[in-house]
Structures are given as structure tokens and as C-alpha cells.
Short mmCIF file of C-alpha atoms in Angstrom, two decimals:
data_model
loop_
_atom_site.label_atom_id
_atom_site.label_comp_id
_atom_site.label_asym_id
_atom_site.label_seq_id
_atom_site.Cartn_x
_atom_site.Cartn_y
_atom_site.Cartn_z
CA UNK A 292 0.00 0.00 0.00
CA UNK A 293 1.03 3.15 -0.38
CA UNK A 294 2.36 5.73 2.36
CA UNK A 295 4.09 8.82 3.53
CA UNK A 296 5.24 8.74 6.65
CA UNK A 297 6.50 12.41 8.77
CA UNK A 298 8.19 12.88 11.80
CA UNK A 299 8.39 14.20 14.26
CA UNK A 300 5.08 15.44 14.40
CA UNK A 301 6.04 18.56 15.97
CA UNK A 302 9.32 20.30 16.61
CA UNK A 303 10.57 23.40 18.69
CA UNK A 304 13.38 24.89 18.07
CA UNK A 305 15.00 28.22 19.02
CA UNK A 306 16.00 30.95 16.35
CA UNK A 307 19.20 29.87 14.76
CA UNK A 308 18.79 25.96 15.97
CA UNK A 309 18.94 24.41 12.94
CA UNK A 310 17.37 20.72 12.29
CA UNK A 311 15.45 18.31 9.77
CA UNK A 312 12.10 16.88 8.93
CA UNK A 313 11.91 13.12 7.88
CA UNK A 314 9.60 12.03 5.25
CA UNK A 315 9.45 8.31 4.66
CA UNK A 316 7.55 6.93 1.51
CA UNK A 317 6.91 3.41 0.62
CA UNK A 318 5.17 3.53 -3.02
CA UNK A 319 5.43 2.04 -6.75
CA UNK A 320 6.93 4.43 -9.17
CA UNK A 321 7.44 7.31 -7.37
CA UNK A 322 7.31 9.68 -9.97
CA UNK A 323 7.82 12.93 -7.60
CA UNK A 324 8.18 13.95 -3.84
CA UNK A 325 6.71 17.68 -3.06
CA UNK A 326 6.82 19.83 -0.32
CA UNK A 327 4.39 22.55 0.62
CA UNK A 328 3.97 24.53 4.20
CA UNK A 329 1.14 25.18 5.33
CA UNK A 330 0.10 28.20 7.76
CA UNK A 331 -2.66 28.21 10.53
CA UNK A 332 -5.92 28.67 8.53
CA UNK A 333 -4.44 29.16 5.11
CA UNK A 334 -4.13 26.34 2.39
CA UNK A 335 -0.71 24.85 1.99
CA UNK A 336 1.64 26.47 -0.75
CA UNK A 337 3.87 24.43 -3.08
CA UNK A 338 7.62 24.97 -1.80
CA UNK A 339 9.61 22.11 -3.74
CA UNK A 340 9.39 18.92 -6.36
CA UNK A 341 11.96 16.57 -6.20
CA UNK A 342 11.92 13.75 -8.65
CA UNK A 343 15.06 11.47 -8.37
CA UNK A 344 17.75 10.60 -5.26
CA UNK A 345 20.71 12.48 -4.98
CA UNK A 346 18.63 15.42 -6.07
CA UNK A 347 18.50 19.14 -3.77
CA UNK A 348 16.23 21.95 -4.11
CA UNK A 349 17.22 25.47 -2.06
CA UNK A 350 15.05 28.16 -0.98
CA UNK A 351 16.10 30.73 1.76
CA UNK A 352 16.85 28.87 4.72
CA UNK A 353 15.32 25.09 3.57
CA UNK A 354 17.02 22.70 1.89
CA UNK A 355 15.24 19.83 0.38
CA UNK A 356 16.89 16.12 -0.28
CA UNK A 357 15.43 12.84 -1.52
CA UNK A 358 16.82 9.49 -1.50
CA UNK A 359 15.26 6.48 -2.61
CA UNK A 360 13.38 6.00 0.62
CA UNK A 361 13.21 9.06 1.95
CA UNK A 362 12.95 12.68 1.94
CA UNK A 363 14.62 15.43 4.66
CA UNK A 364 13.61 19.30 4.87
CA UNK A 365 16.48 21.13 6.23
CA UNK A 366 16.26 24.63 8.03
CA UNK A 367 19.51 26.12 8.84
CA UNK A 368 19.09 28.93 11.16
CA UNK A 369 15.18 29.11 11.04
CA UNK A 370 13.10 32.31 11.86
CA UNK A 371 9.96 32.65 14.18
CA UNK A 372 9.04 33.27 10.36
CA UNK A 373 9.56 29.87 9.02
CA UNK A 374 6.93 28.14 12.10
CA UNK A 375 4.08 26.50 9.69
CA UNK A 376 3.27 22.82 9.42
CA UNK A 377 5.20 21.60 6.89
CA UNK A 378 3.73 18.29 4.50
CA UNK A 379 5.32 16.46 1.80
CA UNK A 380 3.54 14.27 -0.66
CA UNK A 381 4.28 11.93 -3.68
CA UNK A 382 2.80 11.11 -7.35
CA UNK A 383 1.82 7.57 -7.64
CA UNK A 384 3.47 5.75 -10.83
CA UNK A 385 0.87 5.65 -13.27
CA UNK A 386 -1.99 8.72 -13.13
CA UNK A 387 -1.18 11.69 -14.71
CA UNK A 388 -3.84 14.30 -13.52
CA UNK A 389 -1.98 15.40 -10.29
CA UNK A 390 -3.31 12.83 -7.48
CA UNK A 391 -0.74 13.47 -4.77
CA UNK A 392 -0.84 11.11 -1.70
CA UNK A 393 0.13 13.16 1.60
CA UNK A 394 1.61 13.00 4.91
CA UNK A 395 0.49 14.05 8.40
CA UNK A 396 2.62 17.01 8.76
CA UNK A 397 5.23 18.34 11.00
CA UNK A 398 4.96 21.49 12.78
CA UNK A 399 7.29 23.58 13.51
CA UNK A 400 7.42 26.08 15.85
CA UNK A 401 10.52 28.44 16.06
CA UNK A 402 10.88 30.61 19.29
CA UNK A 403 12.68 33.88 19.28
CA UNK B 271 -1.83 34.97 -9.36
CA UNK B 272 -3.40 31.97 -9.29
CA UNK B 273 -6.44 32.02 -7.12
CA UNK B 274 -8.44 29.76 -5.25
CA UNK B 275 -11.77 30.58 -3.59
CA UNK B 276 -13.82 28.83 -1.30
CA UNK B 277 -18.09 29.62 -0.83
CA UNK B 278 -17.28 30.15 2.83
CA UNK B 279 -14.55 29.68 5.30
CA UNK B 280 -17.07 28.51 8.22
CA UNK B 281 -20.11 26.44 7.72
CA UNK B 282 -21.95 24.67 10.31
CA UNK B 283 -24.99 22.18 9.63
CA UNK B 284 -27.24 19.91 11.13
CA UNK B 285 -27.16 16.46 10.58
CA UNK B 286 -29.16 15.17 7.51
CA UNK B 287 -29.11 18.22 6.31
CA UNK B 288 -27.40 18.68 2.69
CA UNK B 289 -24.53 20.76 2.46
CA UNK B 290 -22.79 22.41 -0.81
CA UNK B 291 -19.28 23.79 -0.98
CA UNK B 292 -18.21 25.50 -3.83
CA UNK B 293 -14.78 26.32 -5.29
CA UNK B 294 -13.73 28.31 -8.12
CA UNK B 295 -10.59 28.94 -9.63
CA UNK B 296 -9.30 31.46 -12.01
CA UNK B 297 -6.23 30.50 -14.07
CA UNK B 298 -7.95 28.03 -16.51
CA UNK B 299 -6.99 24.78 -14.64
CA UNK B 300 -8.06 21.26 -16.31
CA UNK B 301 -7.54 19.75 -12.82
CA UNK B 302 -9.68 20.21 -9.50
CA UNK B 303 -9.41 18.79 -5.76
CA UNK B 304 -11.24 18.44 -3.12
CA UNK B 305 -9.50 17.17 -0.16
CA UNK B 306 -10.20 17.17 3.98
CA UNK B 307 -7.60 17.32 6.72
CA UNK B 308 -8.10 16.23 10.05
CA UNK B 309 -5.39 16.41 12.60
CA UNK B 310 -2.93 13.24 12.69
CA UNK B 311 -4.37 12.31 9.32
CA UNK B 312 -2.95 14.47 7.22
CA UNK B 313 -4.83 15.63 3.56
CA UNK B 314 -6.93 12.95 2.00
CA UNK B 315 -8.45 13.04 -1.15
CA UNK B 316 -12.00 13.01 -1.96
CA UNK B 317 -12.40 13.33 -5.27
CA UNK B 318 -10.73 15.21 -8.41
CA UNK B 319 -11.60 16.18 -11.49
CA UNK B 320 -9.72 16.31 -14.98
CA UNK B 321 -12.05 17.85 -17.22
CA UNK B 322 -15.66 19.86 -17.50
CA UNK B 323 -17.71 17.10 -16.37
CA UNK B 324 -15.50 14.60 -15.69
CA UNK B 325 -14.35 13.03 -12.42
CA UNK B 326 -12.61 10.23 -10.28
CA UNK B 327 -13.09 9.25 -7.33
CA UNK B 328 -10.00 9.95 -4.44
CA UNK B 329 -9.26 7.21 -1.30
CA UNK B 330 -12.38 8.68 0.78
CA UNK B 331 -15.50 9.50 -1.48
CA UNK B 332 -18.25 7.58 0.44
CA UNK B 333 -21.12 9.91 1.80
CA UNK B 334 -19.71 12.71 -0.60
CA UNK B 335 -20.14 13.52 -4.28
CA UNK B 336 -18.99 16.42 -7.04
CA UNK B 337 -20.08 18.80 -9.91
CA UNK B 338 -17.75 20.32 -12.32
CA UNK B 339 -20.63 21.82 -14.73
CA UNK B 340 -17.81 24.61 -15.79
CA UNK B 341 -14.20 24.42 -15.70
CA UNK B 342 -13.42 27.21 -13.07
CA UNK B 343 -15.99 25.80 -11.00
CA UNK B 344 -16.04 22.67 -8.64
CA UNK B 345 -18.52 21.48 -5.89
CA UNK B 346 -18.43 19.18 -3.37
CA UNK B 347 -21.90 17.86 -2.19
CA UNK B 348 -22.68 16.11 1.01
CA UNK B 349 -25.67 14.07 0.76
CA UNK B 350 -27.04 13.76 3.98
CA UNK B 351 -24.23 15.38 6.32
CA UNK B 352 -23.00 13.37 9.32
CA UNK B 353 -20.92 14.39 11.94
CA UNK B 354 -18.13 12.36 11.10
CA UNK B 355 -18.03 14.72 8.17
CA UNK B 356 -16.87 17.40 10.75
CA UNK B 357 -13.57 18.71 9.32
CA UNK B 358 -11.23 21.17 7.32
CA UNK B 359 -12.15 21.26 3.77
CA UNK B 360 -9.54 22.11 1.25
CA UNK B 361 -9.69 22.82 -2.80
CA UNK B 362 -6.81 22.64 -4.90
CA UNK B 363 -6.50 23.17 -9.02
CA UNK B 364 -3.27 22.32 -10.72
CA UNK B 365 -2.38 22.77 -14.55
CA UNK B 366 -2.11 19.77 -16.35
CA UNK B 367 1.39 20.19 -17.38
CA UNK B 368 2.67 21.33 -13.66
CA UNK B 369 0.02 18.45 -11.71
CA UNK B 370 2.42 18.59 -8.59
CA UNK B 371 1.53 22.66 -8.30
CA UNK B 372 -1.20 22.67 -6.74
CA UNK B 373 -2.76 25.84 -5.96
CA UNK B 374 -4.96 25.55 -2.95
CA UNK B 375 -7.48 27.43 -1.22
CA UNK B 376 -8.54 29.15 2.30
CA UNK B 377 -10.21 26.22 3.44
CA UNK B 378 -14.17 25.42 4.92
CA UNK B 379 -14.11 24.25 8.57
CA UNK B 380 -17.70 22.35 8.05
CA UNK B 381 -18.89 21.45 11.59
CA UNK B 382 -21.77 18.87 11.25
CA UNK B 383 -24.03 19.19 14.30
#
């Protein structure tokens, strides 16, 4: 079956502590791993695609990786800015019209 | 900008009763979503929809159906609302060419009473 697995579900840190979110996928033909954040009462907002391992995206202060099991978000010196639940999600193998299968979230909160 | 509207951002129904929730979009889209989030559950899909008039069902249609009548337009349409049909409702459109971009809106927190 497929799945997309996120941890930690939650994560503090302090301005300038950076750290990483995990997401784990188990499905057949990945054909793309995305990340959006998502802010309280807003819709989430496409951040990155990645599509094979060994492959980094960059924007500001997170870094996106992907290898073939897994996917980490890192924030190097994060912001009270950059709290937001942050979900990933992958394409399935075979549809083309965009059905994305998600994970729980992490949320982040960064204290100044 | 792409937008993404929602009919409203706070709805709250009895149960039985039947509930609509529209979404429109405004950047010619051939794709439409309609997902719900509930916390430690993450976004699941209800149903989508590739064309005018077209549509697939997502992992969680039971007790819910759609209407895509014009292409900027998309509606979700509880039956017979239940409570376990409390949640956060969330419409996305993508482009067919860029189907992991997808643009999403506000949200409807439906509460189901």
C-alpha cells in the first residue's frame, strides 16, 4: 500500500537551531516527492518537487533532499518566520492528472 | 496569481441536512481537488476532477459527491451530512502540465451538528 510517513510530528526549536524533517515513503513508481507549508488557517503552498535521489532543491533557509526512501527538509538557522506545518507528498506511478498522496505534517514552531 | 476561492470559510450544519461547498478557480486549470484534513491524518483526497464534467473518485469519497458543470468551477456535495463529516475542507487546481503545483485554497471548517 502506499504511504508517507513524517516525523516528528512537531518540533521546537530556538532561532538559529537548525534541524530536519523526515519524510518516509513506501510507493510504486514514485514519480515525484513535493513539499508545501502550510500556515494556521491558510491552504498549503507548493515549496519544492523533487523527482530522483541524490537530487537538492534550495530556498532561503530550507534545503530539500530525496533518497530512494526518503525525503529530509532542512532549516539552517530558522526564523519565528519559518513556524508553519510543513507536508510532503508523492505522485503515484501511473496517473497523470496530479493525485498526490500526503503525509500528516510536521509542525514547527521556532521561538525567538 | 493563481487564485483559489472557497463559498465560505465557516459552515456549520445539522445532521441530515445537505450541504454544498463550492470552489472556483481562475487561471484556466483542467484539474480540481477536493480534499479534507483532520489532525494526525494528514490531507486525503476526496475526489478530483480532470475535465468539464469529468471526475474520479479519491481514497475517501463515500457519503460525498462532485459537480464540475464549468471548468473554473467545482462542488463538493454532502448528501445527507454526518458528523463524522466534521472537518477542514480544502480545494486545490493544478495545470495539467505542472500536476504537482497545486494551488490551494482558504479552506471550509464544516462542523456537522
Amino acid at each position: 500500500e502506499d504511504q508517507v510517513t513524517q516525523s516528528p510530528e512537531a518540533l521546537r526549536l530556538q532561532e538559529g537551531e537548525s534541524s530536519s524533517l523526515n519524510c518516509s515513503y513506501t510507493v510504486s513508481g514514485l514519480r515525484g516527492l513535493f513539499w508545501y507549508r502550510q500556515d494556521p488557517g491558510k491552504g498549503p503552498e507548493f515549496l519544492f518537487t523533487l523527482y530522483s535521489a541524490g537530487e537538492e532543491k534550495e530556498k532561503e533557509r530550507l534545503k530539500a533532499t530525496l533518497t530512494k526512501k526518503e525525503s529530509f527538509l532542512h532549516i539552517t538557522a530558522p526564523k519565528p518566520e519559518d513556524s508553519a506545518t510543513y507536508l510532503c507528498a508523492v505522485k503515484r506511478g501511473s496517473s497523470n492528472t496530479g493525485k498526490l498522496i500526503f503525509g500528516q505534517g510536521t509542525t514547527l514552531q521556532v521561538k525567538p | 496569481d493563481v487564485k483559489v476561492t472557497q463559498s465560505s470559510r465557516y459552515l456549520v450544519k445539522r445532521t441530515g441536512e445537505k450541504v454544498f461547498l463550492e470552489c472556483v478557480q481562475d487561471m484556466d486549470h483542467e484539474n480540481m481537488f477536493w480534499y479534507r484534513q483532520d489532525p494526525g491524518l494528514g490531507l486525503r483526497l476526496i475526489y478530483f476532477s480532470y475535465d468539464v464534467k469529468m471526475k474520479e473518485k479519491g481514497d475517501i469519497p463515500e457519503g460525498y459527491s462532485v459537480s464540475r458543470e464549468k471548468k473554473e468551477r467545482f462542488s463538493l456535495i454532502l448528501e445527507s451530512a454526518s458528523t463524522n463529516q466534521t472537518s477542514m475542507y480544502l480545494c486545490a487546481s493544478t495545470d495539467r502540465g505542472k500536476f504537482y503545483e497545486q494551488y490551494f485554497g482558504p479552506g471550509t471548517r464544516l462542523t456537522v451538528t
